[in-house]
Short mmCIF file of C-alpha atoms in Angstrom, two decimals:
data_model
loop_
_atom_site.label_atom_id
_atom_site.label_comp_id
_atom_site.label_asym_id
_atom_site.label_seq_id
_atom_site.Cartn_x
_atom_site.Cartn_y
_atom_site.Cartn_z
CA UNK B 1 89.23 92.28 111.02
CA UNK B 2 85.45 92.79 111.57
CA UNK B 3 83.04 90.48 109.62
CA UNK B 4 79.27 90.90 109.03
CA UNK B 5 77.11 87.69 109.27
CA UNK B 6 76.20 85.86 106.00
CA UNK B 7 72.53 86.00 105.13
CA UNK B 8 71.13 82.28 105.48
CA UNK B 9 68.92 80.76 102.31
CA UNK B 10 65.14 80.61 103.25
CA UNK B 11 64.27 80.22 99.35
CA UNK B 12 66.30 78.94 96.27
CA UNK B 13 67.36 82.31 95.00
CA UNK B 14 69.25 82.44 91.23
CA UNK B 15 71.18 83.96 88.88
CA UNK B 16 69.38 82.97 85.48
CA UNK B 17 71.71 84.57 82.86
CA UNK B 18 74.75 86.99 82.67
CA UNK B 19 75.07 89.33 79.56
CA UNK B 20 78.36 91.41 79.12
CA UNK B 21 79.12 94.37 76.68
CA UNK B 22 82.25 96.01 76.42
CA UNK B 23 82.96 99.48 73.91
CA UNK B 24 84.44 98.44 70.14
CA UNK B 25 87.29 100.54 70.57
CA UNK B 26 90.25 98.32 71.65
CA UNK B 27 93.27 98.94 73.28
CA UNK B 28 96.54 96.75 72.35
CA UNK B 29 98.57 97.15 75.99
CA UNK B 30 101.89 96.87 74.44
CA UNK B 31 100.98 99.76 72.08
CA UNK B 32 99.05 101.95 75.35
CA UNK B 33 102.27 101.57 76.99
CA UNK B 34 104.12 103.59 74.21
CA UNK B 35 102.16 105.94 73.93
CA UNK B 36 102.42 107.00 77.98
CA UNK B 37 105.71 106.57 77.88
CA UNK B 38 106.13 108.49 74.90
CA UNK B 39 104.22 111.88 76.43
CA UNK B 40 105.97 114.97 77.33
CA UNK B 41 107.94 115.27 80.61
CA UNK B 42 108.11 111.55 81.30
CA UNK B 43 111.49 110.96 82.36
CA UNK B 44 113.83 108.00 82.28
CA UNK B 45 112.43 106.46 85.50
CA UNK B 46 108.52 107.35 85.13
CA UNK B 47 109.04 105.27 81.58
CA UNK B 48 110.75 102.66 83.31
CA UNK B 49 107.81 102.76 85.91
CA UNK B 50 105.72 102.38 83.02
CA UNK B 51 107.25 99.70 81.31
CA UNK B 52 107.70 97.65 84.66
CA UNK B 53 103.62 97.88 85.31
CA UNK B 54 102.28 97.47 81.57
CA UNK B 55 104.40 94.98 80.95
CA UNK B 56 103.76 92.96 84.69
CA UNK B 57 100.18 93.05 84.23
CA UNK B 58 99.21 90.88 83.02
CA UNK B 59 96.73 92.16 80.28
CA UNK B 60 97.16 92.20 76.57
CA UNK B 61 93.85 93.77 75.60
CA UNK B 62 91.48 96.07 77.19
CA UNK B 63 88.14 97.74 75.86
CA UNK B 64 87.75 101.87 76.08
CA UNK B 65 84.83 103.96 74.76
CA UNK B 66 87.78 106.99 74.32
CA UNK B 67 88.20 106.21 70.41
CA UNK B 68 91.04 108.96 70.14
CA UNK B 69 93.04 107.29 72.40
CA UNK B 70 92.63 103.96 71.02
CA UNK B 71 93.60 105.40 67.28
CA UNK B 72 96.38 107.17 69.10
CA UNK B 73 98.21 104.02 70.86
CA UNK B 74 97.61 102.27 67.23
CA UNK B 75 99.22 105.15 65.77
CA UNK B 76 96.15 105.15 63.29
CA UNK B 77 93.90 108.04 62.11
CA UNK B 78 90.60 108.40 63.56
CA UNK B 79 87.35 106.95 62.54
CA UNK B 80 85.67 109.83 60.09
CA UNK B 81 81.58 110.77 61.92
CA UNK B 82 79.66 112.98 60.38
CA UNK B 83 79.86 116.23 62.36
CA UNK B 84 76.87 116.11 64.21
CA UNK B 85 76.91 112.47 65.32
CA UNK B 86 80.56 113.44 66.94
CA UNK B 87 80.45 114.10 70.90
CA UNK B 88 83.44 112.55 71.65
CA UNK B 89 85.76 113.80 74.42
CA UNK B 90 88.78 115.04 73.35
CA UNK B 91 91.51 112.62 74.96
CA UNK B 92 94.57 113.17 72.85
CA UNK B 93 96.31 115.50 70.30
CA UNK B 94 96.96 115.05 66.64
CA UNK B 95 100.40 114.19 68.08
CA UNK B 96 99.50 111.84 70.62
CA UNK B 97 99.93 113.91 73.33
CA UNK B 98 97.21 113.20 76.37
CA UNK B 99 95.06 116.03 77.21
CA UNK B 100 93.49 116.73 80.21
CA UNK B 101 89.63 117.52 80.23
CA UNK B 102 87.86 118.43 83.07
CA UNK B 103 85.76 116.22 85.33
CA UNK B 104 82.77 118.34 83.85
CA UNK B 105 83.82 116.83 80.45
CA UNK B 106 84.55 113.54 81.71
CA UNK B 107 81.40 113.32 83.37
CA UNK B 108 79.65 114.81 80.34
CA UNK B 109 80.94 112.13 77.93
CA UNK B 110 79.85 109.29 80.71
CA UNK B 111 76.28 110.47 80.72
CA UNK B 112 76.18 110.43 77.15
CA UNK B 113 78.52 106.67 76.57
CA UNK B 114 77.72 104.85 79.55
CA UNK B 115 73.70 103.99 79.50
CA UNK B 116 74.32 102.35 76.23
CA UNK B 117 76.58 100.23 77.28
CA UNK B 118 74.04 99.48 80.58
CA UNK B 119 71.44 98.74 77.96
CA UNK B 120 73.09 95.88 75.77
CA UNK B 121 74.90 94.25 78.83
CA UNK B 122 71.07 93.95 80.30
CA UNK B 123 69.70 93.00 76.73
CA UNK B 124 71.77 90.10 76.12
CA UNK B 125 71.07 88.98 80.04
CA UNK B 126 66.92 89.22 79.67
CA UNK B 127 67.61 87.44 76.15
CA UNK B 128 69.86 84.49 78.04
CA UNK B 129 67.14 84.39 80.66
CA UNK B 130 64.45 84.20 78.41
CA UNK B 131 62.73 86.65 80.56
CA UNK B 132 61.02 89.96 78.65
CA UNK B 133 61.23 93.63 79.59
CA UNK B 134 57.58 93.97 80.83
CA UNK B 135 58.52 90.82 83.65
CA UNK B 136 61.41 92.93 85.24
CA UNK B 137 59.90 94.18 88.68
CA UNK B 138 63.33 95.48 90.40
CA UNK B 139 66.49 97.37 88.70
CA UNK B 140 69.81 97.41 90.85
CA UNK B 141 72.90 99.20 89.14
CA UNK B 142 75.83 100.12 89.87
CA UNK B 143 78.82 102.06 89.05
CA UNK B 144 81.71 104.34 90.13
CA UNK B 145 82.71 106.37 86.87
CA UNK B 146 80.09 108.63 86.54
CA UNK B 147 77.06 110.32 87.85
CA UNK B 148 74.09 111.67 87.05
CA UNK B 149 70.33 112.00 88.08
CA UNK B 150 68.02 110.79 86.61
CA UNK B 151 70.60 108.13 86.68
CA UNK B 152 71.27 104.89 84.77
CA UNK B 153 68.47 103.21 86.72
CA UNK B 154 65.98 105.13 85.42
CA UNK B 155 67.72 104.85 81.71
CA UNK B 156 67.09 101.56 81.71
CA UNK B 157 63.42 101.74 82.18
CA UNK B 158 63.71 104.05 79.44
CA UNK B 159 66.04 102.52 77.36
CA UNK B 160 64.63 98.67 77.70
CA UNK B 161 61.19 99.53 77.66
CA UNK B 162 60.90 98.23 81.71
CA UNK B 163 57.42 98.96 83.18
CA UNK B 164 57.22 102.67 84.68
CA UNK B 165 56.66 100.94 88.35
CA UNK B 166 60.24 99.08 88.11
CA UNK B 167 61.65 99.48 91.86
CA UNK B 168 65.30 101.08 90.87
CA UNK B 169 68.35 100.95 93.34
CA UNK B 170 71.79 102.62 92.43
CA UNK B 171 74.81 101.31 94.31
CA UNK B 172 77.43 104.11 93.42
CA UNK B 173 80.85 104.93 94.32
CA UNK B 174 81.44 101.50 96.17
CA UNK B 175 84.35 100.48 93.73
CA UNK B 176 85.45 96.99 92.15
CA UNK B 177 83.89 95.06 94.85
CA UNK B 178 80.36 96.50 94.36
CA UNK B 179 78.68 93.77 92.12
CA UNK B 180 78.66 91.02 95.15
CA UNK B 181 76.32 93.83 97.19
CA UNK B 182 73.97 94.18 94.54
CA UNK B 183 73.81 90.51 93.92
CA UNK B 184 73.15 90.77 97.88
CA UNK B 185 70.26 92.92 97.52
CA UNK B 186 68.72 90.88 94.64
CA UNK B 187 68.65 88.29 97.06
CA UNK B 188 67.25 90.49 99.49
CA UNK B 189 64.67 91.44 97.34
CA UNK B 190 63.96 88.19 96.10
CA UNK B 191 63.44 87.08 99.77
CA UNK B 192 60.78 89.51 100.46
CA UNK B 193 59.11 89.36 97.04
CA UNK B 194 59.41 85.36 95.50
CA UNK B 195 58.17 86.66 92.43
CA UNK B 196 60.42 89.18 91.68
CA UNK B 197 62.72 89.55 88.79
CA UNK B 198 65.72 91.10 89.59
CA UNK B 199 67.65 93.56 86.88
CA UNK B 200 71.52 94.08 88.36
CA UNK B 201 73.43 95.82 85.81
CA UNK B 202 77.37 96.76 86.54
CA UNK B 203 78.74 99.61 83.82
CA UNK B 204 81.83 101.41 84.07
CA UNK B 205 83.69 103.99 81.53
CA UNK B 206 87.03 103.81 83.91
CA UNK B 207 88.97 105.00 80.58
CA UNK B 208 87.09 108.35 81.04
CA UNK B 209 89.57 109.19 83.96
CA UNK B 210 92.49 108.89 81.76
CA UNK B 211 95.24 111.30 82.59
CA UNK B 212 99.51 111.16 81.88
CA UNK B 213 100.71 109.21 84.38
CA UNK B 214 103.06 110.37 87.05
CA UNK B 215 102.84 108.98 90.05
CA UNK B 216 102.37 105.31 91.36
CA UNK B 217 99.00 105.44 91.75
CA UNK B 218 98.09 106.98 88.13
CA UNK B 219 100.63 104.57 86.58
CA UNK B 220 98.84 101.40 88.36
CA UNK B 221 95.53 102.82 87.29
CA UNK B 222 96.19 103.74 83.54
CA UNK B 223 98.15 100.17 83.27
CA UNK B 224 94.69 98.09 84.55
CA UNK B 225 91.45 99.81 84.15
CA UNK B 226 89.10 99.48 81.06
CA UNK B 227 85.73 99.75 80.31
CA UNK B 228 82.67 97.41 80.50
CA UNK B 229 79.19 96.10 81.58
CA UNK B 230 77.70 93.12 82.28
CA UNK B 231 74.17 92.45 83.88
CA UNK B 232 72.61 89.38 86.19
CA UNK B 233 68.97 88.36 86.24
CA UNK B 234 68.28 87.05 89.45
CA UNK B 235 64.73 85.45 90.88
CA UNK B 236 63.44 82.93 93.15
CA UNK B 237 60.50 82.22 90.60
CA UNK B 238 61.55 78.14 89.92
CA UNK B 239 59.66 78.49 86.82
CA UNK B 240 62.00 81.06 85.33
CA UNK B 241 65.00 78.74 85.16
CA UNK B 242 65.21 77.98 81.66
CA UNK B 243 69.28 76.54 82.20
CA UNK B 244 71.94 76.50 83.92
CA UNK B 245 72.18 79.03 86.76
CA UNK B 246 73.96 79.67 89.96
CA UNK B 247 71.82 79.43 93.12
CA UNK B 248 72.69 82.53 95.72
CA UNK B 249 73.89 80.51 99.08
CA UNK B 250 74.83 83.26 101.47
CA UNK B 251 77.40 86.27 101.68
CA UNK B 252 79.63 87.91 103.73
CA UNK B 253 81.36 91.32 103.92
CA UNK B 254 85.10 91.96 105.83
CA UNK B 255 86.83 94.40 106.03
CA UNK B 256 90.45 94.27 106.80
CA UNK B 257 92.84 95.72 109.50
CA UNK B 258 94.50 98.09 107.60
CA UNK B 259 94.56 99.63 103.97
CA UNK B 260 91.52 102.52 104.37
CA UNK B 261 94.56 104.73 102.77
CA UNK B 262 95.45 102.63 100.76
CA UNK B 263 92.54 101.99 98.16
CA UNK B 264 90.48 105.01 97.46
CA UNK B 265 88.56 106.71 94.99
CA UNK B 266 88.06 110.53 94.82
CA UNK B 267 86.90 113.08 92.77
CA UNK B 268 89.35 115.70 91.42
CA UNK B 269 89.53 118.67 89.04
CA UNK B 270 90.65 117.04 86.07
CA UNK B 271 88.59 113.34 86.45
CA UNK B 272 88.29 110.52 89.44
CA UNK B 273 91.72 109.90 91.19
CA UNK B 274 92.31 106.29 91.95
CA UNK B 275 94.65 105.47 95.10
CA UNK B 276 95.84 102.12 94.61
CA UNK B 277 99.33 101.73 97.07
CA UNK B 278 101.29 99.36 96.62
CA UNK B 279 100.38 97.58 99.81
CA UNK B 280 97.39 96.61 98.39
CA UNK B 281 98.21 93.01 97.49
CA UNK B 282 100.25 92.88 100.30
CA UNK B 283 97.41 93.46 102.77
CA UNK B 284 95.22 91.33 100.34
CA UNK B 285 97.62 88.07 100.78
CA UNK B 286 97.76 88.76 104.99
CA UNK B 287 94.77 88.65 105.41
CA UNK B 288 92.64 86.33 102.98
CA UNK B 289 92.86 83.11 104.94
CA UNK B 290 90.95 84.93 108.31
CA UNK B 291 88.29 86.35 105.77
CA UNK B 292 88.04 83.14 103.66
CA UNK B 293 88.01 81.06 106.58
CA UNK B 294 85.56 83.28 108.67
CA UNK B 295 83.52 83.21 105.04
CA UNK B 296 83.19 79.84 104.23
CA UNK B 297 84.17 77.64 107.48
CA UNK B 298 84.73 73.81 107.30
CA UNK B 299 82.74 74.13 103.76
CA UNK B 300 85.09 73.04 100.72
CA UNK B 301 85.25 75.13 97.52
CA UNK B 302 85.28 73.60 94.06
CA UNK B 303 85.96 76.69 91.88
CA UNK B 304 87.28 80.21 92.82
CA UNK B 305 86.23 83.12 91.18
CA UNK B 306 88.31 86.37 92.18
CA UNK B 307 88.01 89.72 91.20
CA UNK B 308 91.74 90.23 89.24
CA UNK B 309 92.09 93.71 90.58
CA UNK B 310 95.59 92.95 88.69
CA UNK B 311 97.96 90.04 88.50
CA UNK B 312 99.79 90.54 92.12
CA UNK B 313 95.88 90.38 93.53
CA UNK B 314 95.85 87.16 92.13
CA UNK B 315 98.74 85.81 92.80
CA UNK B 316 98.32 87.13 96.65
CA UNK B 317 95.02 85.43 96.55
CA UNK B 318 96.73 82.34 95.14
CA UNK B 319 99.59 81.91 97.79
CA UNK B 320 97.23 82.99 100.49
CA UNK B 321 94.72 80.15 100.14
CA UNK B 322 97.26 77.89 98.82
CA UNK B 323 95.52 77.49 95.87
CA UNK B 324 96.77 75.14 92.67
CA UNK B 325 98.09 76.97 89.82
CA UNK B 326 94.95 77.00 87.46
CA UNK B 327 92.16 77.57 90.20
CA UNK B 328 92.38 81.41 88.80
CA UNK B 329 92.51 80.44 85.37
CA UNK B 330 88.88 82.09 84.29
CA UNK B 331 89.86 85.37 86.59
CA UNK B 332 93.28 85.61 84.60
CA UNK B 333 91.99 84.52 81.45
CA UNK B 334 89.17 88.08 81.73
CA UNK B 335 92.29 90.03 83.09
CA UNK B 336 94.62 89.38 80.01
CA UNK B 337 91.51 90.09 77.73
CA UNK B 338 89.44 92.71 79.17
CA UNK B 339 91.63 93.96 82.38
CA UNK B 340 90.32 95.50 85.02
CA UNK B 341 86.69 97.17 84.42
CA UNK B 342 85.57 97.73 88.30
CA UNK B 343 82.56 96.59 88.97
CA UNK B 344 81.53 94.44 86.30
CA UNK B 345 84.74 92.16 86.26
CA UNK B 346 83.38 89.67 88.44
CA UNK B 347 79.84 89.26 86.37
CA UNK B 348 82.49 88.55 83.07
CA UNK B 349 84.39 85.65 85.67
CA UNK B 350 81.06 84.43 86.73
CA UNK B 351 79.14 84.64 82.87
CA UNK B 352 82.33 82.70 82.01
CA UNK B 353 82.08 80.01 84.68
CA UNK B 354 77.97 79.50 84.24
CA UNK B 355 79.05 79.13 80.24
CA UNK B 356 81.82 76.78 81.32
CA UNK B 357 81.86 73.22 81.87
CA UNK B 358 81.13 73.45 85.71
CA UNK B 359 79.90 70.18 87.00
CA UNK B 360 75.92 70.10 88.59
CA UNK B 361 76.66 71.11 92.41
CA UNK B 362 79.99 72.75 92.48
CA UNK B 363 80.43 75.16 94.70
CA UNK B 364 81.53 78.15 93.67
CA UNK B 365 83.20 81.41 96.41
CA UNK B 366 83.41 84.94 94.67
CA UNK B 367 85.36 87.26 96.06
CA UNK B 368 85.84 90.61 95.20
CA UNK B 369 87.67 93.64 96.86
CA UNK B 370 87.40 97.40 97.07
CA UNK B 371 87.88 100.46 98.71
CA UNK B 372 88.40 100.59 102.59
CA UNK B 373 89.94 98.12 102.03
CA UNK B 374 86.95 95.57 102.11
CA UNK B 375 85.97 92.06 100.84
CA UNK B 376 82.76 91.33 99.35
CA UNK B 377 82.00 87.55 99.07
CA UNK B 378 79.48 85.03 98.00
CA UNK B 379 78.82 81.56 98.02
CA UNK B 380 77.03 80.05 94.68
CA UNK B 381 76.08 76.73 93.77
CA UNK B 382 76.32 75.90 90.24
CA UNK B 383 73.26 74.51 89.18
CA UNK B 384 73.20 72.77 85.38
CA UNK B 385 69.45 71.96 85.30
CA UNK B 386 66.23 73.39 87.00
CA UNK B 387 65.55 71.02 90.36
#
């Protein structure tokens, strides 16, 4: 494997707050894996392929901004909206059956769904932080679902009322793993600018890409992926920290031997077309101990946070590290509730942990993976009062 060196701490750099949003529209996964199973032309096996993923996952809820399909899988009618105030994206029939929009409409109905969802995840953070819109110097999102220009970095100046000289960053298209980078360059902007207040906000609309599931891949994808935000502020301003907090130690990126086939994300006619093999975990559990080990050296680890890019991730991580049985417990606990939303999974694990009961010091090593196939890690230290 081939590691890049961790960035070493010349200033106390934190995370002051994590705020998470997710859409209102719920999905029930026993009830999502009916309806797939019930569409036209899936045969005896693809509905046993169905059954066999939904019902391994895991996950018993997940969030979607695709209302239709979450009245659909309930088997209820639609919310009435007044006609004008209705721009959803057609997702499904009167009958249930799945429809197939373009990736014109799917990208349409992300420009219009997603920067809300940006906006209250970064709300609720500032609000934690105690920090107001006018202090925010830097903006770092992030997202793989969507695109657009002016993008969701400049939607937040907009949206939050940030100052108009806000230095904006967009990390897109880098998949799951992508928070841990741009909690990486809020560090490395906090490093060259000890005043700054760092905005990271992580939003993804993976429901958008919906489609009847066929093969592996889509069948994987349609059984794990959900919608969500969730934002970080980060500084190395001392006089900012208002509560507890996780101080940014150093972080580290690997990527493995094998699996650049094997986790992908491309753009097709009809929406984004996740390649998730089944080797994934597989190559995940060979290979965690060199990158954990290369990561984090003789250092111990008190609590694990992991990116659940589903439940055999997990329990690859698990095995590989020779981990106890509940040292995943917050990472499962966001997967059964929320499942997988990309990028902003590992902000829910970590706005859990910093709400937990985490003792002063712990150490804390976040790992997330994504295409390539690549880790992304971090070491935090949990801090429960200012120093």
């Amino acid at each position: 494997m081939t590691s890049s060196a961790g960035y070493g701490e010349e200033m106390t750099t934190r995370i002051l707050s994590i705020g998470t949003a997710v859409p209102s529209a719920r999905l029930r996964q026993d009830q999502v894996r009916d309806l797939f199973a019930g569409q036209p032309g899936a045969n005896r096996l693809t509905q046993r392929l169905i059954g066999a993923a939904f019902n391994a996952s895991a996950i018993e809820t997940r969030h979607t901004v695709l209302e239709d399909l979450a009245a659909a899988a309930a088997a209820t009618a639609l919310p009435a909206v007044e006609a004008a105030d209705d721009e959803r994206m057609p997702t499904v029939t009167d009958t249930g059956d799945l429809l197939a929009p373009s990736t014109g409409a799917r990208n349409d109905a992300y420009i219009r769904l997603a920067p809300p969802l940006f906006a209250e995840a970064a709300r609720k953070a500032l609000s934690a932080a105690s920090v107001d819109a006018a202090d925010v110097t830097h903006v770092v999102t992030v997202s793989c679902t969507g695109m657009f220009a002016p993008g969701p970095d400049y939607r937040l100046v907009r949206d939050l009322g940030l100052p108009t000289t806000v230095a904006r960053s967009h990390l897109g298209f880098m998949g799951c793993a992508a928070a841990v980078p741009a909690l990486r360059t809020a560090f490395q902007i906090c490093a060259a600018h000890p005043d700054a207040v760092v905005l990271v906000v992580c939003g993804e609309l993976c429901s958008l890409h919906v489609r009847t599931p066929a093969d592996h891949d889509e069948i994987v994808s349609a059984s794990v992926f959900a919608d969500g935000a969730a934002a970080a502020v980060v500084s190395a301003d001392a006089s900012r920290v208002t509560g507890p907090s996780f101080e940014l130690d150093r972080f580290a990126t690997v990527l493995t031997d094998e699996g650049e086939k094997d986790m992908a994300w491309t753009i097709g006619d009809s929406g984004f077309e996740m390649i998730l093999s089944a080797e994934v975990p597989r190559i995940i559990g060979r290979e965690i101990r060199g990158a954990v080990d290369s990561f984090l050296g003789d250092e111990g680890v008190d609590t694990w946070a992991v990116h659940p890019g589903g439940r055999s991730v997990l329990d690859r991580v698990e095995t590989g590290l020779d981990l106890p049985a509940d040292a995943l417990t917050v990472s499962r606990d966001i997967l059964r509730d929320y499942g997988n939303m990309s990028s902003a999974t590992i902000l829910f694990i970590l706005g859990a942990l910093l709400a937990g009961d985490l003792d002063d010091g712990e150490r804390v090593a976040t790992l997330a993976f994504g295409p390539g196939l690549t880790l992304e890690a971090a070491r935090l230290t949990f801090r429960r009062e200012a120093a």
